[in-house]
mmCIF file of N, CA and C in Angstrom:
data_model
loop_
_atom_site.group_PDB
_atom_site.id
_atom_site.type_symbol
_atom_site.label_atom_id
_atom_site.label_comp_id
_atom_site.label_asym_id
_atom_site.label_seq_id
_atom_site.Cartn_x
_atom_site.Cartn_y
_atom_site.Cartn_z
ATOM 1 N N MET A 26 0.848 -1.201 0.000
ATOM 2 C CA MET A 26 0.000 0.000 0.000
ATOM 3 C C MET A 26 0.887 1.256 0.000
ATOM 4 N N SER A 27 1.958 1.217 0.768
ATOM 5 C CA SER A 27 2.813 2.402 0.855
ATOM 6 C C SER A 27 3.428 2.715 -0.518
ATOM 7 N N GLN A 28 3.828 1.666 -1.257
ATOM 8 C CA GLN A 28 4.409 1.891 -2.587
ATOM 9 C C GLN A 28 3.372 2.526 -3.514
ATOM 10 N N ASN A 29 2.122 2.034 -3.463
ATOM 11 C CA ASN A 29 1.070 2.608 -4.305
ATOM 12 C C ASN A 29 0.839 4.070 -3.935
ATOM 13 N N GLU A 30 0.838 4.368 -2.651
ATOM 14 C CA GLU A 30 0.638 5.757 -2.227
ATOM 15 C C GLU A 30 1.765 6.639 -2.759
ATOM 16 N N VAL A 31 2.989 6.115 -2.690
ATOM 17 C CA VAL A 31 4.126 6.892 -3.192
ATOM 18 C C VAL A 31 3.972 7.126 -4.694
ATOM 19 N N LEU A 32 3.545 6.098 -5.433
ATOM 20 C CA LEU A 32 3.358 6.236 -6.883
ATOM 21 C C LEU A 32 2.298 7.287 -7.189
ATOM 22 N N THR A 33 1.176 7.239 -6.459
ATOM 23 C CA THR A 33 0.117 8.223 -6.706
ATOM 24 C C THR A 33 0.633 9.620 -6.385
ATOM 25 N N ARG A 34 1.423 9.746 -5.326
ATOM 26 C CA ARG A 34 1.974 11.066 -4.990
ATOM 27 C C ARG A 34 2.904 11.539 -6.101
ATOM 28 N N GLU A 35 3.737 10.624 -6.614
ATOM 29 C CA GLU A 35 4.649 11.002 -7.695
ATOM 30 C C GLU A 35 3.861 11.432 -8.930
ATOM 31 N N TYR A 36 2.786 10.691 -9.258
ATOM 32 C CA TYR A 36 1.971 11.069 -10.425
ATOM 33 C C TYR A 36 1.344 12.442 -10.218
ATOM 34 N N LYS A 37 0.847 12.693 -8.999
ATOM 35 C CA LYS A 37 0.246 13.999 -8.731
ATOM 36 C C LYS A 37 1.288 15.098 -8.891
ATOM 37 N N LEU A 38 2.531 14.804 -8.488
ATOM 38 C CA LEU A 38 3.584 15.812 -8.619
ATOM 39 C C LEU A 38 4.022 15.957 -10.075
ATOM 40 N N ILE A 39 4.048 14.834 -10.811
ATOM 41 C CA ILE A 39 4.560 14.857 -12.183
ATOM 42 C C ILE A 39 3.555 15.507 -13.136
ATOM 43 N N ASN A 40 2.268 15.219 -12.995
ATOM 44 C CA ASN A 40 1.275 15.723 -13.951
ATOM 45 C C ASN A 40 1.262 17.251 -14.049
ATOM 46 N N PRO A 41 1.196 17.999 -12.944
ATOM 47 C CA PRO A 41 1.214 19.467 -13.073
ATOM 48 C C PRO A 41 2.530 19.958 -13.670
ATOM 49 N N ASN A 42 3.628 19.247 -13.380
ATOM 50 C CA ASN A 42 4.912 19.634 -13.975
ATOM 51 C C ASN A 42 4.844 19.500 -15.493
ATOM 52 N N LYS A 43 4.209 18.418 -15.987
ATOM 53 C CA LYS A 43 4.070 18.246 -17.432
ATOM 54 C C LYS A 43 3.244 19.393 -18.013
ATOM 55 N N ASN A 44 2.165 19.766 -17.327
ATOM 56 C CA ASN A 44 1.334 20.864 -17.820
ATOM 57 C C ASN A 44 2.146 22.155 -17.858
ATOM 58 N N VAL A 45 2.966 22.373 -16.827
ATOM 59 C CA VAL A 45 3.778 23.594 -16.779
ATOM 60 C C VAL A 45 4.783 23.598 -17.918
ATOM 61 N N THR A 46 5.410 22.442 -18.173
ATOM 62 C CA THR A 46 6.392 22.386 -19.257
ATOM 63 C C THR A 46 5.703 22.628 -20.594
ATOM 64 N N LYS A 47 4.489 22.100 -20.780
ATOM 65 C CA LYS A 47 3.756 22.338 -22.024
ATOM 66 C C LYS A 47 3.484 23.827 -22.189
ATOM 67 N N SER A 48 3.029 24.495 -21.124
ATOM 68 C CA SER A 48 2.745 25.923 -21.213
ATOM 69 C C SER A 48 4.037 26.692 -21.458
ATOM 70 N N ARG A 49 5.140 26.247 -20.854
ATOM 71 C CA ARG A 49 6.419 26.926 -21.079
ATOM 72 C C ARG A 49 6.852 26.767 -22.525
ATOM 73 N N LYS A 50 6.681 25.556 -23.086
ATOM 74 C CA LYS A 50 7.046 25.337 -24.483
ATOM 75 C C LYS A 50 6.217 26.236 -25.386
ATOM 76 N N ILE A 51 4.913 26.353 -25.097
ATOM 77 C CA ILE A 51 4.036 27.199 -25.908
ATOM 78 C C ILE A 51 4.491 28.656 -25.805
ATOM 79 N N SER A 52 4.828 29.108 -24.588
ATOM 80 C CA SER A 52 5.241 30.497 -24.400
ATOM 81 C C SER A 52 6.564 30.756 -25.111
ATOM 82 N N THR A 53 7.502 29.793 -25.050
ATOM 83 C CA THR A 53 8.786 29.978 -25.732
ATOM 84 C C THR A 53 8.569 30.016 -27.243
ATOM 85 N N ASN A 54 7.653 29.187 -27.765
ATOM 86 C CA ASN A 54 7.355 29.206 -29.204
ATOM 87 C C ASN A 54 6.783 30.561 -29.596
ATOM 88 N N LEU A 55 5.886 31.107 -28.765
ATOM 89 C CA LEU A 55 5.304 32.416 -29.060
ATOM 90 C C LEU A 55 6.388 33.483 -29.042
ATOM 91 N N LEU A 56 7.312 33.387 -28.067
ATOM 92 C CA LEU A 56 8.391 34.369 -27.992
ATOM 93 C C LEU A 56 9.264 34.289 -29.240
ATOM 94 N N MET A 57 9.558 33.068 -29.696
ATOM 95 C CA MET A 57 10.378 32.909 -30.902
ATOM 96 C C MET A 57 9.668 33.511 -32.108
ATOM 97 N N VAL A 58 8.354 33.268 -32.232
ATOM 98 C CA VAL A 58 7.591 33.823 -33.361
ATOM 99 C C VAL A 58 7.610 35.345 -33.303
ATOM 100 N N ILE A 59 7.410 35.905 -32.100
ATOM 101 C CA ILE A 59 7.409 37.369 -31.956
ATOM 102 C C ILE A 59 8.776 37.931 -32.334
ATOM 103 N N LEU A 60 9.854 37.242 -31.878
ATOM 104 C CA LEU A 60 11.206 37.719 -32.199
ATOM 105 C C LEU A 60 11.439 37.687 -33.708
ATOM 106 N N TRP A 61 10.990 36.600 -34.373
ATOM 107 C CA TRP A 61 11.157 36.509 -35.831
ATOM 108 C C TRP A 61 10.384 37.626 -36.526
ATOM 109 N N VAL A 62 9.142 37.888 -36.087
ATOM 110 C CA VAL A 62 8.330 38.944 -36.712
ATOM 111 C C VAL A 62 9.014 40.295 -36.536
ATOM 112 N N VAL A 63 9.515 40.555 -35.322
ATOM 113 C CA VAL A 63 10.196 41.835 -35.064
ATOM 114 C C VAL A 63 11.441 41.953 -35.935
ATOM 115 N N ALA A 64 12.199 40.855 -36.054
ATOM 116 C CA ALA A 64 13.421 40.879 -36.871
ATOM 117 C C ALA A 64 13.080 41.151 -38.331
ATOM 118 N N ILE A 65 12.013 40.526 -38.826
ATOM 119 C CA ILE A 65 11.605 40.735 -40.225
ATOM 120 C C ILE A 65 11.158 42.179 -40.436
ATOM 121 N N ILE A 66 10.408 42.726 -39.476
ATOM 122 C CA ILE A 66 9.936 44.112 -39.598
ATOM 123 C C ILE A 66 11.130 45.063 -39.601
ATOM 124 N N ILE A 67 12.096 44.825 -38.696
ATOM 125 C CA ILE A 67 13.287 45.687 -38.630
ATOM 126 C C ILE A 67 14.060 45.596 -39.946
ATOM 127 N N ALA A 68 14.207 44.382 -40.486
ATOM 128 C CA ALA A 68 14.926 44.207 -41.756
ATOM 129 C C ALA A 68 14.197 44.958 -42.871
ATOM 130 N N GLY A 69 12.871 44.878 -42.893
ATOM 131 C CA GLY A 69 12.097 45.587 -43.910
ATOM 132 C C GLY A 69 12.263 47.088 -43.786
ATOM 133 N N ILE A 70 12.251 47.611 -42.556
ATOM 134 C CA ILE A 70 12.428 49.056 -42.347
ATOM 135 C C ILE A 70 13.817 49.481 -42.810
ATOM 136 N N MET A 71 14.838 48.679 -42.480
ATOM 137 C CA MET A 71 16.205 49.011 -42.893
ATOM 138 C C MET A 71 16.306 49.043 -44.419
ATOM 139 N N LEU A 72 15.677 48.068 -45.089
ATOM 140 C CA LEU A 72 15.715 48.037 -46.558
ATOM 141 C C LEU A 72 14.981 49.254 -47.126
ATOM 142 N N LEU A 73 13.846 49.630 -46.518
ATOM 143 C CA LEU A 73 13.091 50.780 -47.013
ATOM 144 C C LEU A 73 13.885 52.066 -46.798
ATOM 145 N N LEU A 74 14.568 52.195 -45.670
ATOM 146 C CA LEU A 74 15.351 53.401 -45.392
ATOM 147 C C LEU A 74 16.529 53.500 -46.359
ATOM 148 N N ARG A 75 17.097 52.371 -46.752
ATOM 149 C CA ARG A 75 18.207 52.408 -47.705
ATOM 150 C C ARG A 75 17.678 52.856 -49.071
#
């Protein structure tokens, strides 16, 4: 019984961590997309100014 309780506790601890990592991955992907868009806009402005 003690081993099962430990397993359930580990699952309870692991599941929210997985959700957090998923949200972190999504946020990092959004940050990368925003950085790419900003870089493209800056490159376009530089080309237009030239």
